[in-house]
PDB file of N, CA and C in Angstrom:
ATOM      1  N   LEU X  15      28.113 110.177  51.975  1.00  0.00           N
ATOM      2  CA  LEU X  15      29.033 110.670  52.972  1.00  0.00           C
ATOM      3  C   LEU X  15      29.075 109.687  54.133  1.00  0.00           C
ATOM      4  N   SER X  16      30.265 109.292  54.532  1.00  0.00           N
ATOM      5  CA  SER X  16      30.380 108.381  55.672  1.00  0.00           C
ATOM      6  C   SER X  16      31.472 108.874  56.605  1.00  0.00           C
ATOM      7  N   SER X  17      31.335 108.524  57.815  1.00  0.00           N
ATOM      8  CA  SER X  17      32.335 108.879  58.819  1.00  0.00           C
ATOM      9  C   SER X  17      32.922 107.606  59.396  1.00  0.00           C
ATOM     10  N   ILE X  18      34.225 107.591  59.543  1.00  0.00           N
ATOM     11  CA  ILE X  18      34.897 106.448  60.153  1.00  0.00           C
ATOM     12  C   ILE X  18      35.473 106.903  61.486  1.00  0.00           C
ATOM     13  N   PHE X  19      35.108 106.198  62.530  1.00  0.00           N
ATOM     14  CA  PHE X  19      35.615 106.519  63.857  1.00  0.00           C
ATOM     15  C   PHE X  19      36.599 105.447  64.282  1.00  0.00           C
ATOM     16  N   THR X  20      37.649 105.835  64.952  1.00  0.00           N
ATOM     17  CA  THR X  20      38.593 104.868  65.493  1.00  0.00           C
ATOM     18  C   THR X  20      38.495 104.899  67.012  1.00  0.00           C
ATOM     19  N   MET X  21      38.723 103.762  67.587  1.00  0.00           N
ATOM     20  CA  MET X  21      38.698 103.647  69.037  1.00  0.00           C
ATOM     21  C   MET X  21      40.136 103.479  69.522  1.00  0.00           C
ATOM     22  N   THR X  22      40.511 104.228  70.534  1.00  0.00           N
ATOM     23  CA  THR X  22      41.822 104.125  71.140  1.00  0.00           C
ATOM     24  C   THR X  22      41.666 103.562  72.538  1.00  0.00           C
ATOM     25  N   THR X  23      42.380 102.489  72.816  1.00  0.00           N
ATOM     26  CA  THR X  23      42.344 101.873  74.134  1.00  0.00           C
ATOM     27  C   THR X  23      43.678 102.142  74.826  1.00  0.00           C
ATOM     28  N   THR X  24      43.599 102.644  76.032  1.00  0.00           N
ATOM     29  CA  THR X  24      44.792 102.947  76.812  1.00  0.00           C
ATOM     30  C   THR X  24      44.766 102.110  78.081  1.00  0.00           C
ATOM     31  N   HIS X  25      45.860 101.425  78.356  1.00  0.00           N
ATOM     32  CA  HIS X  25      45.988 100.649  79.588  1.00  0.00           C
ATOM     33  C   HIS X  25      46.628 101.544  80.650  1.00  0.00           C
ATOM     34  N   ARG X  26      46.034 101.560  81.817  1.00  0.00           N
ATOM     35  CA  ARG X  26      46.519 102.435  82.885  1.00  0.00           C
ATOM     36  C   ARG X  26      46.721 101.627  84.171  1.00  0.00           C
ATOM     37  N   THR X  27      47.609 102.133  85.017  1.00  0.00           N
ATOM     38  CA  THR X  27      47.876 101.517  86.311  1.00  0.00           C
ATOM     39  C   THR X  27      47.847 102.591  87.380  1.00  0.00           C
ATOM     40  N   LEU X  28      47.201 102.289  88.486  1.00  0.00           N
ATOM     41  CA  LEU X  28      47.092 103.216  89.610  1.00  0.00           C
ATOM     42  C   LEU X  28      47.537 102.473  90.861  1.00  0.00           C
ATOM     43  N   ILE X  29      48.445 103.072  91.629  1.00  0.00           N
ATOM     44  CA  ILE X  29      48.892 102.478  92.883  1.00  0.00           C
ATOM     45  C   ILE X  29      48.244 103.249  94.023  1.00  0.00           C
ATOM     46  N   LEU X  30      47.455 102.548  94.827  1.00  0.00           N
ATOM     47  CA  LEU X  30      46.850 103.147  96.021  1.00  0.00           C
ATOM     48  C   LEU X  30      47.709 102.756  97.206  1.00  0.00           C
ATOM     49  N   SER X  31      48.159 103.752  97.939  1.00  0.00           N
ATOM     50  CA  SER X  31      49.103 103.498  99.030  1.00  0.00           C
ATOM     51  C   SER X  31      48.609 104.068 100.344  1.00  0.00           C
ATOM     52  N   ARG X  32      49.072 103.453 101.412  1.00  0.00           N
ATOM     53  CA  ARG X  32      48.904 104.029 102.743  1.00  0.00           C
ATOM     54  C   ARG X  32      50.177 104.799 103.034  1.00  0.00           C
ATOM     55  N   LEU X  33      50.023 105.904 103.727  1.00  0.00           N
ATOM     56  CA  LEU X  33      51.152 106.790 103.952  1.00  0.00           C
ATOM     57  C   LEU X  33      51.133 107.301 105.389  1.00  0.00           C
ATOM     58  N   VAL X  34      52.265 107.198 106.068  1.00  0.00           N
ATOM     59  CA  VAL X  34      52.439 107.822 107.367  1.00  0.00           C
ATOM     60  C   VAL X  34      53.025 109.197 107.085  1.00  0.00           C
ATOM     61  N   VAL X  35      52.202 110.229 107.232  1.00  0.00           N
ATOM     62  CA  VAL X  35      52.585 111.568 106.825  1.00  0.00           C
ATOM     63  C   VAL X  35      53.559 112.203 107.815  1.00  0.00           C
ATOM     64  N   GLY X  36      53.305 112.092 109.101  1.00  0.00           N
ATOM     65  CA  GLY X  36      54.162 112.733 110.092  1.00  0.00           C
ATOM     66  C   GLY X  36      54.056 114.246 110.009  1.00  0.00           C
ATOM     67  N   ASP X  37      55.164 114.945 110.252  1.00  0.00           N
ATOM     68  CA  ASP X  37      55.181 116.407 110.149  1.00  0.00           C
ATOM     69  C   ASP X  37      55.319 116.794 108.686  1.00  0.00           C
ATOM     70  N   GLU X  38      54.362 117.566 108.191  1.00  0.00           N
ATOM     71  CA  GLU X  38      54.371 117.922 106.773  1.00  0.00           C
ATOM     72  C   GLU X  38      54.429 119.427 106.575  1.00  0.00           C
ATOM     73  N   ILE X  39      54.880 119.812 105.395  1.00  0.00           N
ATOM     74  CA  ILE X  39      54.905 121.213 104.998  1.00  0.00           C
ATOM     75  C   ILE X  39      54.401 121.297 103.567  1.00  0.00           C
ATOM     76  N   ASP X  40      53.554 122.271 103.289  1.00  0.00           N
ATOM     77  CA  ASP X  40      53.018 122.483 101.939  1.00  0.00           C
ATOM     78  C   ASP X  40      53.899 123.518 101.239  1.00  0.00           C
ATOM     79  N   LEU X  41      54.452 123.131 100.089  1.00  0.00           N
ATOM     80  CA  LEU X  41      55.361 124.008  99.352  1.00  0.00           C
ATOM     81  C   LEU X  41      54.954 124.096  97.887  1.00  0.00           C
ATOM     82  N   PRO X  42      55.331 125.179  97.213  1.00  0.00           N
ATOM     83  CA  PRO X  42      55.131 125.240  95.760  1.00  0.00           C
ATOM     84  C   PRO X  42      56.086 124.268  95.065  1.00  0.00           C
ATOM     85  N   SER X  43      55.793 123.947  93.841  1.00  0.00           N
ATOM     86  CA  SER X  43      56.615 123.017  93.070  1.00  0.00           C
ATOM     87  C   SER X  43      58.069 123.504  93.016  1.00  0.00           C
ATOM     88  N   ASP X  44      59.005 122.570  93.279  1.00  0.00           N
ATOM     89  CA  ASP X  44      60.431 122.900  93.272  1.00  0.00           C
ATOM     90  C   ASP X  44      61.213 121.659  92.857  1.00  0.00           C
ATOM     91  N   LYS X  45      61.636 121.598  91.608  1.00  0.00           N
ATOM     92  CA  LYS X  45      62.341 120.423  91.088  1.00  0.00           C
ATOM     93  C   LYS X  45      63.727 120.245  91.683  1.00  0.00           C
ATOM     94  N   THR X  46      64.250 121.255  92.371  1.00  0.00           N
ATOM     95  CA  THR X  46      65.580 121.148  92.957  1.00  0.00           C
ATOM     96  C   THR X  46      65.559 120.589  94.377  1.00  0.00           C
ATOM     97  N   LEU X  47      64.377 120.404  94.953  1.00  0.00           N
ATOM     98  CA  LEU X  47      64.257 119.920  96.333  1.00  0.00           C
ATOM     99  C   LEU X  47      64.650 118.451  96.404  1.00  0.00           C
ATOM    100  N   ARG X  48      65.725 118.143  97.116  1.00  0.00           N
ATOM    101  CA  ARG X  48      66.225 116.765  97.239  1.00  0.00           C
ATOM    102  C   ARG X  48      65.999 116.175  98.629  1.00  0.00           C
ATOM    103  N   HIS X  49      65.772 117.041  99.609  1.00  0.00           N
ATOM    104  CA  HIS X  49      65.512 116.640 100.985  1.00  0.00           C
ATOM    105  C   HIS X  49      64.419 117.541 101.522  1.00  0.00           C
ATOM    106  N   PRO X  50      63.647 117.061 102.495  1.00  0.00           N
ATOM    107  CA  PRO X  50      62.644 117.953 103.079  1.00  0.00           C
ATOM    108  C   PRO X  50      63.339 119.102 103.808  1.00  0.00           C
ATOM    109  N   PRO X  51      62.704 120.269 103.857  1.00  0.00           N
ATOM    110  CA  PRO X  51      63.334 121.402 104.534  1.00  0.00           C
ATOM    111  C   PRO X  51      63.431 121.186 106.043  1.00  0.00           C
ATOM    112  N   LYS X  52      64.347 121.900 106.645  1.00  0.00           N
ATOM    113  CA  LYS X  52      64.493 121.863 108.103  1.00  0.00           C
ATOM    114  C   LYS X  52      63.310 122.570 108.749  1.00  0.00           C
ATOM    115  N   LYS X  53      62.944 122.102 109.940  1.00  0.00           N
ATOM    116  CA  LYS X  53      61.865 122.737 110.697  1.00  0.00           C
ATOM    117  C   LYS X  53      62.354 124.071 111.246  1.00  0.00           C
ATOM    118  N   PRO X  54      61.451 125.040 111.406  1.00  0.00           N
ATOM    119  CA  PRO X  54      61.857 126.372 111.878  1.00  0.00           C
ATOM    120  C   PRO X  54      62.528 126.357 113.253  1.00  0.00           C
ATOM    121  N   ASP X  55      62.153 125.374 114.100  1.00  0.00           N
ATOM    122  CA  ASP X  55      62.747 125.329 115.444  1.00  0.00           C
ATOM    123  C   ASP X  55      64.130 124.679 115.438  1.00  0.00           C
ATOM    124  N   GLY X  56      64.590 124.228 114.243  1.00  0.00           N
ATOM    125  CA  GLY X  56      65.902 123.607 114.132  1.00  0.00           C
ATOM    126  C   GLY X  56      65.950 122.175 114.621  1.00  0.00           C
ATOM    127  N   ASN X  57      64.789 121.619 114.961  1.00  0.00           N
ATOM    128  CA  ASN X  57      64.717 120.261 115.491  1.00  0.00           C
ATOM    129  C   ASN X  57      64.384 119.263 114.384  1.00  0.00           C
ATOM    130  N   GLY X  58      65.343 118.970 113.526  1.00  0.00           N
ATOM    131  CA  GLY X  58      65.149 117.995 112.460  1.00  0.00           C
ATOM    132  C   GLY X  58      64.515 118.577 111.211  1.00  0.00           C
ATOM    133  N   ARG X  59      64.085 117.671 110.353  1.00  0.00           N
ATOM    134  CA  ARG X  59      63.460 118.037 109.083  1.00  0.00           C
ATOM    135  C   ARG X  59      62.012 117.558 109.062  1.00  0.00           C
ATOM    136  N   TYR X  60      61.251 118.106 108.138  1.00  0.00           N
ATOM    137  CA  TYR X  60      59.881 117.624 107.936  1.00  0.00           C
ATOM    138  C   TYR X  60      59.921 116.203 107.379  1.00  0.00           C
ATOM    139  N   ASP X  61      58.874 115.422 107.667  1.00  0.00           N
ATOM    140  CA  ASP X  61      58.783 114.048 107.167  1.00  0.00           C
ATOM    141  C   ASP X  61      58.241 113.993 105.748  1.00  0.00           C
ATOM    142  N   THR X  62      57.333 114.924 105.425  1.00  0.00           N
ATOM    143  CA  THR X  62      56.615 114.896 104.162  1.00  0.00           C
ATOM    144  C   THR X  62      56.483 116.311 103.603  1.00  0.00           C
ATOM    145  N   VAL X  63      56.588 116.415 102.292  1.00  0.00           N
ATOM    146  CA  VAL X  63      56.321 117.676 101.596  1.00  0.00           C
ATOM    147  C   VAL X  63      55.064 117.461 100.760  1.00  0.00           C
ATOM    148  N   THR X  64      54.106 118.376 100.859  1.00  0.00           N
ATOM    149  CA  THR X  64      52.889 118.291 100.065  1.00  0.00           C
ATOM    150  C   THR X  64      52.846 119.475  99.106  1.00  0.00           C
ATOM    151  N   GLY X  65      52.042 119.326  98.063  1.00  0.00           N
ATOM    152  CA  GLY X  65      51.892 120.407  97.103  1.00  0.00           C
ATOM    153  C   GLY X  65      51.037 119.990  95.938  1.00  0.00           C
ATOM    154  N   LEU X  66      50.982 120.830  94.929  1.00  0.00           N
ATOM    155  CA  LEU X  66      50.204 120.555  93.725  1.00  0.00           C
ATOM    156  C   LEU X  66      51.137 120.282  92.551  1.00  0.00           C
ATOM    157  N   THR X  67      50.813 119.242  91.797  1.00  0.00           N
ATOM    158  CA  THR X  67      51.523 118.930  90.563  1.00  0.00           C
ATOM    159  C   THR X  67      50.481 118.708  89.489  1.00  0.00           C
ATOM    160  N   SER X  68      50.474 119.559  88.493  1.00  0.00           N
ATOM    161  CA  SER X  68      49.484 119.491  87.407  1.00  0.00           C
ATOM    162  C   SER X  68      48.060 119.461  87.953  1.00  0.00           C
ATOM    163  N   GLY X  69      47.808 120.205  89.016  1.00  0.00           N
ATOM    164  CA  GLY X  69      46.468 120.295  89.570  1.00  0.00           C
ATOM    165  C   GLY X  69      46.092 119.197  90.542  1.00  0.00           C
ATOM    166  N   SER X  70      46.989 118.256  90.825  1.00  0.00           N
ATOM    167  CA  SER X  70      46.705 117.163  91.758  1.00  0.00           C
ATOM    168  C   SER X  70      47.513 117.337  93.031  1.00  0.00           C
ATOM    169  N   LYS X  71      46.899 117.038  94.159  1.00  0.00           N
ATOM    170  CA  LYS X  71      47.596 117.087  95.445  1.00  0.00           C
ATOM    171  C   LYS X  71      48.545 115.900  95.528  1.00  0.00           C
ATOM    172  N   VAL X  72      49.807 116.158  95.853  1.00  0.00           N
ATOM    173  CA  VAL X  72      50.801 115.086  95.964  1.00  0.00           C
ATOM    174  C   VAL X  72      51.451 115.134  97.338  1.00  0.00           C
ATOM    175  N   TYR X  73      51.887 113.967  97.774  1.00  0.00           N
ATOM    176  CA  TYR X  73      52.610 113.810  99.027  1.00  0.00           C
ATOM    177  C   TYR X  73      53.955 113.185  98.690  1.00  0.00           C
ATOM    178  N   ILE X  74      55.040 113.848  99.069  1.00  0.00           N
ATOM    179  CA  ILE X  74      56.378 113.338  98.797  1.00  0.00           C
ATOM    180  C   ILE X  74      57.000 112.955 100.129  1.00  0.00           C
ATOM    181  N   VAL X  75      57.331 111.679 100.260  1.00  0.00           N
ATOM    182  CA  VAL X  75      57.971 111.191 101.480  1.00  0.00           C
ATOM    183  C   VAL X  75      59.416 110.856 101.157  1.00  0.00           C
ATOM    184  N   TYR X  76      60.272 110.960 102.149  1.00  0.00           N
ATOM    185  CA  TYR X  76      61.699 110.779 101.929  1.00  0.00           C
ATOM    186  C   TYR X  76      62.245 109.539 102.632  1.00  0.00           C
ATOM    187  N   GLU X  77      61.369 108.746 103.236  1.00  0.00           N
ATOM    188  CA  GLU X  77      61.762 107.496 103.875  1.00  0.00           C
ATOM    189  C   GLU X  77      60.868 106.390 103.322  1.00  0.00           C
ATOM    190  N   ASN X  78      61.481 105.320 102.822  1.00  0.00           N
ATOM    191  CA  ASN X  78      60.711 104.232 102.213  1.00  0.00           C
ATOM    192  C   ASN X  78      59.710 103.591 103.169  1.00  0.00           C
ATOM    193  N   GLY X  79      60.027 103.537 104.437  1.00  0.00           N
ATOM    194  CA  GLY X  79      59.149 102.884 105.398  1.00  0.00           C
ATOM    195  C   GLY X  79      57.867 103.642 105.694  1.00  0.00           C
ATOM    196  N   ARG X  80      57.710 104.847 105.174  1.00  0.00           N
ATOM    197  CA  ARG X  80      56.514 105.651 105.444  1.00  0.00           C
ATOM    198  C   ARG X  80      55.388 105.411 104.427  1.00  0.00           C
ATOM    199  N   ALA X  81      55.684 104.718 103.345  1.00  0.00           N
ATOM    200  CA  ALA X  81      54.670 104.466 102.307  1.00  0.00           C
ATOM    201  C   ALA X  81      54.535 102.968 102.080  1.00  0.00           C
ATOM    202  N   TYR X  82      53.287 102.504 101.985  1.00  0.00           N
ATOM    203  CA  TYR X  82      53.018 101.089 101.759  1.00  0.00           C
ATOM    204  C   TYR X  82      52.054 100.963 100.581  1.00  0.00           C
ATOM    205  N   PRO X  83      52.509 100.394  99.461  1.00  0.00           N
ATOM    206  CA  PRO X  83      51.599 100.208  98.323  1.00  0.00           C
ATOM    207  C   PRO X  83      50.594  99.108  98.651  1.00  0.00           C
ATOM    208  N   GLU X  84      49.345  99.501  98.844  1.00  0.00           N
ATOM    209  CA  GLU X  84      48.329  98.562  99.311  1.00  0.00           C
ATOM    210  C   GLU X  84      47.563  97.884  98.169  1.00  0.00           C
ATOM    211  N   TYR X  85      47.264  98.627  97.110  1.00  0.00           N
ATOM    212  CA  TYR X  85      46.520  98.077  95.979  1.00  0.00           C
ATOM    213  C   TYR X  85      47.152  98.506  94.671  1.00  0.00           C
ATOM    214  N   LEU X  86      47.150  97.610  93.698  1.00  0.00           N
ATOM    215  CA  LEU X  86      47.551  97.926  92.333  1.00  0.00           C
ATOM    216  C   LEU X  86      46.304  97.763  91.472  1.00  0.00           C
ATOM    217  N   VAL X  87      45.811  98.859  90.927  1.00  0.00           N
ATOM    218  CA  VAL X  87      44.594  98.853  90.117  1.00  0.00           C
ATOM    219  C   VAL X  87      45.001  99.028  88.658  1.00  0.00           C
ATOM    220  N   THR X  88      44.599  98.089  87.809  1.00  0.00           N
ATOM    221  CA  THR X  88      44.851  98.221  86.377  1.00  0.00           C
ATOM    222  C   THR X  88      43.504  98.298  85.661  1.00  0.00           C
ATOM    223  N   TYR X  89      43.437  99.147  84.668  1.00  0.00           N
ATOM    224  CA  TYR X  89      42.186  99.316  83.929  1.00  0.00           C
ATOM    225  C   TYR X  89      42.470  99.811  82.536  1.00  0.00           C
ATOM    226  N   THR X  90      41.477  99.729  81.683  1.00  0.00           N
ATOM    227  CA  THR X  90      41.597 100.252  80.323  1.00  0.00           C
ATOM    228  C   THR X  90      40.607 101.377  80.149  1.00  0.00           C
ATOM    229  N   SER X  91      41.004 102.331  79.361  1.00  0.00           N
ATOM    230  CA  SER X  91      40.168 103.477  79.050  1.00  0.00           C
ATOM    231  C   SER X  91      40.042 103.540  77.529  1.00  0.00           C
ATOM    232  N   THR X  92      38.822 103.608  77.044  1.00  0.00           N
ATOM    233  CA  THR X  92      38.581 103.644  75.597  1.00  0.00           C
ATOM    234  C   THR X  92      37.977 104.992  75.236  1.00  0.00           C
ATOM    235  N   THR X  93      38.560 105.616  74.217  1.00  0.00           N
ATOM    236  CA  THR X  93      38.031 106.889  73.730  1.00  0.00           C
ATOM    237  C   THR X  93      37.792 106.781  72.231  1.00  0.00           C
ATOM    238  N   GLN X  94      36.813 107.518  71.773  1.00  0.00           N
ATOM    239  CA  GLN X  94      36.487 107.530  70.343  1.00  0.00           C
ATOM    240  C   GLN X  94      37.099 108.773  69.718  1.00  0.00           C
ATOM    241  N   GLU X  95      37.785 108.581  68.622  1.00  0.00           N
ATOM    242  CA  GLU X  95      38.417 109.718  67.927  1.00  0.00           C
ATOM    243  C   GLU X  95      37.663 110.054  66.668  1.00  0.00           C
TER     244      GLU X  95
END
């Protein structure tokens, strides 16, 4: 009796960014949200929307100048099947 194991290698990329959050609001997942909601006082909109996506905390910004990709990390992950 013999067992044959295969190894699967996956290449992954992670972008680490700096983010100017500004005024934020935590909301449940909403795929229809195209702009941040208006502030309750009627004075503009929130800068950032935060929430959970697949169990991870995410920050969604609506202005390109608020996020700066600082590091690009590439790595491989090997699993035995």
